[in-house]
Amino acid sequence: MAHNSWPRVLFLYLLLLLHCRQHAATPNRRIIYKFTDCNAEQLQHLPKLAAVYELSAVTCNISTLPNAYFTRFTTLTALEVRESGLAKIGAYALNGLEQLQWLALPWNYITNVEPWSQAPLKALHTLDLEGNAVKMLSAESFVRYPNLHYLSLAHNMLERISGDAFTHLPHLKHLNLAHNRLGVIESLYFRGMQHLAHLSLQHNAIERVAADSFATNAHLRSLRLDVNKLRDLEFLRSNALTRLLHLNVSHNRIEAVEAFATGEWALMDLDLSTNRLVEVKADTFNGLAALMHLNLSANALHMLAASCLDKLINLETIDLSANNLTQLPSGLFDAPTQLQRVNLSRNALPTVDAELFAQLPYLRALDMSGNQLSSGAFIAHLSPLLPHSALTLDLSENHLTQLDADAMTALQVCGASVDLSANRWHCQWLIVELVRAPAHVHFGRNYSLASSWSAALLNVSGIDCYDAERQRSLVVLDAGRLWERRHGVGDVECTTFVDPVMPTPPPLVWPRVRVDRFDSRSIIIWMLIAIGLAFTGLRIARQLIDRREQTKRVKKLLELKTQELTRLTAKNVERLNERT
Ligand SMILES: *[C@@H]1O[C@H](CO)[C@@H](O)[C@H](O)[C@H]1NC(C)=O
Ligand SMILES: *[C@@H]1O[C@H](CO)[C@@H](O)[C@H](O)[C@H]1NC(C)=O
Ligand SMILES: *[C@@H]1O[C@H](CO)[C@@H](O)[C@H](O)[C@H]1NC(C)=O
Ligand SMILES: *[C@@H]1O[C@H](CO)[C@@H](O)[C@H](O)[C@H]1NC(C)=O
Ligand SMILES: *[C@@H]1O[C@H](CO)[C@@H](O)[C@H](O)[C@H]1NC(C)=O
Ligand SMILES: *[C@@H]1O[C@H](CO)[C@@H](O)[C@H](O)[C@H]1NC(C)=O
Ligand SMILES: *[C@@H]1O[C@H](CO)[C@@H](O)[C@H](O)[C@H]1NC(C)=O
């Protein structure tokens, strides 16, 4: 017992030591109170109110903050009342909080933002009112918070903002108005906010942004306008935002972009995905030499001008997926040589120029899945500077029938992972390649089968190919794994030294394929049990060899032990004989 309690004593002592040291370091003790499920009464009857540094009440019952509620909390710097049903805040509720720096009242029922204090709260730099029911901001709303840096009114019901509401916040850097009901951005809203760096306006119903809305926001670095109802980006024409770095206008109704054709923009990220763009003209992105990430996914693009990316010499990512592209101009990727990720999936490309990607030595991910490609000629022309095993290539769901030897060699060398599944491979070519292809080239996809001997759906990896001679589609299933699982091969424990009997081959059972998964194609299932068995056989053989060796080793050990034992016994017998 005493032996056991030693560490505990030591631990307590250490704790005490630590405690004392903390006190020594901070003579004015900083008390932090964190409550959950409390009520308003409890907050008023805390010991040492004058030393409370942080106070947090989460999921409490505090519907009202009456006037002068916090007067005795003279050193409070951070106050949080979250999800506590707060609906009413007295006009002077925050009186006396001269040191308050951080005020968070999120997820309550506050309907108006008011001064809530007689004297300005000069220390306050963060105000979080997220998730309330504020409908309107007036000229008075922020008059007592002159030094705010961060303000969030996200997830409210804002419809209107008085033109001079934010003029009292000259130091504001972050303004979050996302998830509200704003329909228009008027030119006065953000007037004079010279330090504003991050503005979030996503998930509103914004249809129009006045032309000079950002005339005085030269420091704006990120602007989010995604998930709104914008039809154009004309508000960028004033060139006030040329120093913007991140712009997200995804999920709008933009049909044309002209603002970036002239001027010099600092933009690094431009998300134009899920809009209604139909074409990219030669000069559309001319001013975007600094751009690194461009997302044009999910538009209705059917035309790209050959030189439209020529000025984007810093581009690293381009997403052109889910468009309506039926051809790509040759030379499209000749200028943006820094490209690392190119996504062209889910278009309608029947072919691409063999030299299209030849100038991209940094290419690491190329997704061309879901097109109609019938030739993989471009693979052999990938940049010769691509490092070994660098490229993730997706060519699944195309119309490829076979790849030539050069392409296969290129894939073998520079591919890190290559998806070739769901194409129209010729069976003869496929079988040969299956044997040769390295492990990072995947031809297979997963099929679910129903069978007569198992109630569960069986998931089998399979490869489909087309037998041109007999004009039929085949699905080659690798049933080996399944069979192993069924017979529990693979997790046999090597505890006995009896030579295992070779397992009997499985009964041949033809699984029923659920026809609806293969539409109307006539399909014959070839269970390539041979392949499966060959692999399984190999594995079992290896196990057998392992086991034999182990048995041998154990036998040897046993022999040694027996010899040792006989020797010892002999010695003992000798000694005994000597004594007697
Ligand atoms: C919250 O407190 C008030 C009194 O301050 C009380 O009437 C009400 O029932 C309480 N609500 C809950 C949900 O406990
Ligand atoms: C842009 O906004 C969309 C929709 O809100 C979002 O899914 C996407 O991640 C954003 N893009 C960037 C680059 O942050
Ligand atoms: C481009 O935008 C789409 C849709 O918003 C998104 O799914 C995709 O992940 C984005 N692509 C990149 C590379 O960020
Ligand atoms: C794509 O192009 C085809 C033919 O030009 C057209 O029928 C189809 O509506 C277009 N799809 C979209 C999403 O624009
Ligand atoms: C390419 O885009 C498609 C569709 O938008 C997406 O499903 C896929 O994950 C993207 N590929 C890569 C490599 O990001
Ligand atoms: C097939 O299923 C296996 C495991 O069930 C999974 O590891 C593999 O990624 C799947 N392959 C495809 C192409 O979805
Ligand atoms: C096979 O896949 C289906 C869905 O793809 C899943 O519902 C089922 O549980 C899987 N069965 C097994 C045995 O993994």
PDB file of C-alpha atoms in Angstrom, residues 375-478:
ATOM      1  CA  SER A 375      -6.547   7.634 -77.743  1.00  0.00           C
ATOM      2  CA  GLY A 376      -3.950   7.972 -75.036  1.00  0.00           C
ATOM      3  CA  ALA A 377      -1.298   9.258 -77.417  1.00  0.00           C
ATOM      4  CA  PHE A 378      -0.611  12.249 -75.157  1.00  0.00           C
ATOM      5  CA  ILE A 379       0.773   9.961 -72.444  1.00  0.00           C
ATOM      6  CA  ALA A 380       3.931   9.208 -74.344  1.00  0.00           C
ATOM      7  CA  HIS A 381       4.422  12.951 -74.870  1.00  0.00           C
ATOM      8  CA  LEU A 382       4.228  14.022 -71.235  1.00  0.00           C
ATOM      9  CA  SER A 383       7.136  16.218 -70.273  1.00  0.00           C
ATOM     10  CA  PRO A 384      10.404  14.259 -70.231  1.00  0.00           C
ATOM     11  CA  LEU A 385      11.320  16.251 -67.106  1.00  0.00           C
ATOM     12  CA  LEU A 386       8.559  14.644 -65.036  1.00  0.00           C
ATOM     13  CA  PRO A 387      10.200  12.897 -62.096  1.00  0.00           C
ATOM     14  CA  HIS A 388       9.898   9.187 -61.504  1.00  0.00           C
ATOM     15  CA  SER A 389       6.551   8.143 -59.934  1.00  0.00           C
ATOM     16  CA  ALA A 390       5.226  11.682 -59.760  1.00  0.00           C
ATOM     17  CA  LEU A 391       1.955  11.679 -61.624  1.00  0.00           C
ATOM     18  CA  THR A 392      -1.538  10.728 -60.517  1.00  0.00           C
ATOM     19  CA  LEU A 393      -3.438  10.136 -63.716  1.00  0.00           C
ATOM     20  CA  ASP A 394      -7.136   9.383 -64.002  1.00  0.00           C
ATOM     21  CA  LEU A 395      -8.328   8.121 -67.377  1.00  0.00           C
ATOM     22  CA  SER A 396     -11.298   6.171 -66.103  1.00  0.00           C
ATOM     23  CA  GLU A 397     -14.647   6.239 -67.907  1.00  0.00           C
ATOM     24  CA  ASN A 398     -13.340   7.008 -71.360  1.00  0.00           C
ATOM     25  CA  HIS A 399     -13.525   5.142 -74.656  1.00  0.00           C
ATOM     26  CA  LEU A 400      -9.996   3.794 -74.697  1.00  0.00           C
ATOM     27  CA  THR A 401      -9.513   0.427 -76.367  1.00  0.00           C
ATOM     28  CA  GLN A 402      -5.796   0.024 -75.948  1.00  0.00           C
ATOM     29  CA  LEU A 403      -2.667   1.991 -75.173  1.00  0.00           C
ATOM     30  CA  ASP A 404       0.469   1.620 -77.202  1.00  0.00           C
ATOM     31  CA  ALA A 405       3.713   0.361 -75.768  1.00  0.00           C
ATOM     32  CA  ASP A 406       5.203   3.863 -75.461  1.00  0.00           C
ATOM     33  CA  ALA A 407       2.279   5.013 -73.360  1.00  0.00           C
ATOM     34  CA  MET A 408       2.497   1.976 -71.092  1.00  0.00           C
ATOM     35  CA  THR A 409       6.200   2.547 -70.627  1.00  0.00           C
ATOM     36  CA  ALA A 410       5.601   6.205 -69.776  1.00  0.00           C
ATOM     37  CA  LEU A 411       2.962   5.204 -67.229  1.00  0.00           C
ATOM     38  CA  GLN A 412       5.301   2.692 -65.726  1.00  0.00           C
ATOM     39  CA  VAL A 413       7.980   5.321 -65.256  1.00  0.00           C
ATOM     40  CA  CYS A 414       6.229   8.527 -64.235  1.00  0.00           C
ATOM     41  CA  GLY A 415       2.948   7.212 -62.853  1.00  0.00           C
ATOM     42  CA  ALA A 416       2.343   7.206 -59.108  1.00  0.00           C
ATOM     43  CA  SER A 417      -1.225   6.025 -59.458  1.00  0.00           C
ATOM     44  CA  VAL A 418      -3.000   5.455 -62.742  1.00  0.00           C
ATOM     45  CA  ASP A 419      -6.707   4.743 -63.000  1.00  0.00           C
ATOM     46  CA  LEU A 420      -7.666   3.084 -66.277  1.00  0.00           C
ATOM     47  CA  SER A 421     -10.928   1.526 -65.155  1.00  0.00           C
ATOM     48  CA  ALA A 422     -14.220   1.629 -67.051  1.00  0.00           C
ATOM     49  CA  ASN A 423     -12.839   1.933 -70.546  1.00  0.00           C
ATOM     50  CA  ARG A 424     -13.487  -0.237 -73.600  1.00  0.00           C
ATOM     51  CA  TRP A 425     -10.324  -2.277 -73.479  1.00  0.00           C
ATOM     52  CA  HIS A 426      -9.803  -5.015 -76.011  1.00  0.00           C
ATOM     53  CA  CYS A 427      -9.633  -8.253 -74.075  1.00  0.00           C
ATOM     54  CA  GLN A 428      -6.567  -9.598 -75.810  1.00  0.00           C
ATOM     55  CA  TRP A 429      -4.578  -6.451 -75.159  1.00  0.00           C
ATOM     56  CA  LEU A 430      -5.893  -6.246 -71.619  1.00  0.00           C
ATOM     57  CA  ILE A 431      -4.939  -9.755 -70.578  1.00  0.00           C
ATOM     58  CA  VAL A 432      -1.377  -9.204 -71.762  1.00  0.00           C
ATOM     59  CA  GLU A 433      -1.134  -5.851 -69.995  1.00  0.00           C
ATOM     60  CA  LEU A 434      -2.679  -7.203 -66.804  1.00  0.00           C
ATOM     61  CA  VAL A 435       0.266  -9.494 -66.435  1.00  0.00           C
ATOM     62  CA  ARG A 436       2.840  -6.823 -67.252  1.00  0.00           C
ATOM     63  CA  ALA A 437       1.412  -3.641 -65.735  1.00  0.00           C
ATOM     64  CA  PRO A 438       2.972  -2.391 -62.510  1.00  0.00           C
ATOM     65  CA  ALA A 439       0.920  -2.312 -59.322  1.00  0.00           C
ATOM     66  CA  HIS A 440       0.115   1.390 -59.539  1.00  0.00           C
ATOM     67  CA  VAL A 441      -1.856   0.929 -62.758  1.00  0.00           C
ATOM     68  CA  HIS A 442      -5.455   0.053 -61.938  1.00  0.00           C
ATOM     69  CA  PHE A 443      -7.798  -1.431 -64.482  1.00  0.00           C
ATOM     70  CA  GLY A 444     -10.412  -2.671 -62.090  1.00  0.00           C
ATOM     71  CA  ARG A 445     -13.517  -1.352 -60.476  1.00  0.00           C
ATOM     72  CA  ASN A 446     -15.777  -2.890 -57.881  1.00  0.00           C
ATOM     73  CA  TYR A 447     -18.834  -4.952 -58.706  1.00  0.00           C
ATOM     74  CA  SER A 448     -21.558  -6.101 -56.353  1.00  0.00           C
ATOM     75  CA  LEU A 449     -22.837  -9.600 -56.946  1.00  0.00           C
ATOM     76  CA  ALA A 450     -25.716 -11.591 -55.606  1.00  0.00           C
ATOM     77  CA  SER A 451     -25.046 -15.313 -55.255  1.00  0.00           C
ATOM     78  CA  SER A 452     -26.949 -18.414 -54.334  1.00  0.00           C
ATOM     79  CA  TRP A 453     -24.580 -19.380 -51.551  1.00  0.00           C
ATOM     80  CA  SER A 454     -24.311 -16.088 -49.722  1.00  0.00           C
ATOM     81  CA  ALA A 455     -27.071 -13.817 -48.492  1.00  0.00           C
ATOM     82  CA  ALA A 456     -24.863 -10.735 -48.455  1.00  0.00           C
ATOM     83  CA  LEU A 457     -23.955  -8.787 -51.564  1.00  0.00           C
ATOM     84  CA  LEU A 458     -20.469  -9.742 -52.551  1.00  0.00           C
ATOM     85  CA  ASN A 459     -18.115  -6.999 -53.579  1.00  0.00           C
ATOM     86  CA  VAL A 460     -15.695  -8.207 -56.156  1.00  0.00           C
ATOM     87  CA  SER A 461     -13.114  -6.275 -58.050  1.00  0.00           C
ATOM     88  CA  GLY A 462     -13.521  -6.762 -61.777  1.00  0.00           C
ATOM     89  CA  ILE A 463     -12.273  -5.506 -65.104  1.00  0.00           C
ATOM     90  CA  ASP A 464     -14.389  -5.150 -68.179  1.00  0.00           C
ATOM     91  CA  CYS A 465     -13.174  -5.571 -71.699  1.00  0.00           C
ATOM     92  CA  TYR A 466     -14.543  -6.012 -75.172  1.00  0.00           C
ATOM     93  CA  ASP A 467     -13.983  -9.153 -77.156  1.00  0.00           C
ATOM     94  CA  ALA A 468     -13.854  -7.803 -80.708  1.00  0.00           C
ATOM     95  CA  GLU A 469     -13.761 -11.240 -82.334  1.00  0.00           C
ATOM     96  CA  ARG A 470     -17.003 -12.382 -80.850  1.00  0.00           C
ATOM     97  CA  GLN A 471     -18.429  -8.920 -80.370  1.00  0.00           C
ATOM     98  CA  ARG A 472     -19.293  -9.102 -76.742  1.00  0.00           C
ATOM     99  CA  SER A 473     -18.451  -7.397 -73.482  1.00  0.00           C
ATOM    100  CA  LEU A 474     -16.813  -9.372 -70.779  1.00  0.00           C
ATOM    101  CA  VAL A 475     -16.342  -8.715 -67.143  1.00  0.00           C
ATOM    102  CA  VAL A 476     -13.362 -10.428 -65.653  1.00  0.00           C
ATOM    103  CA  LEU A 477     -13.807 -10.857 -61.949  1.00  0.00           C
ATOM    104  CA  ASP A 478     -11.053 -11.514 -59.483  1.00  0.00           C
TER     105      ASP A 478
END
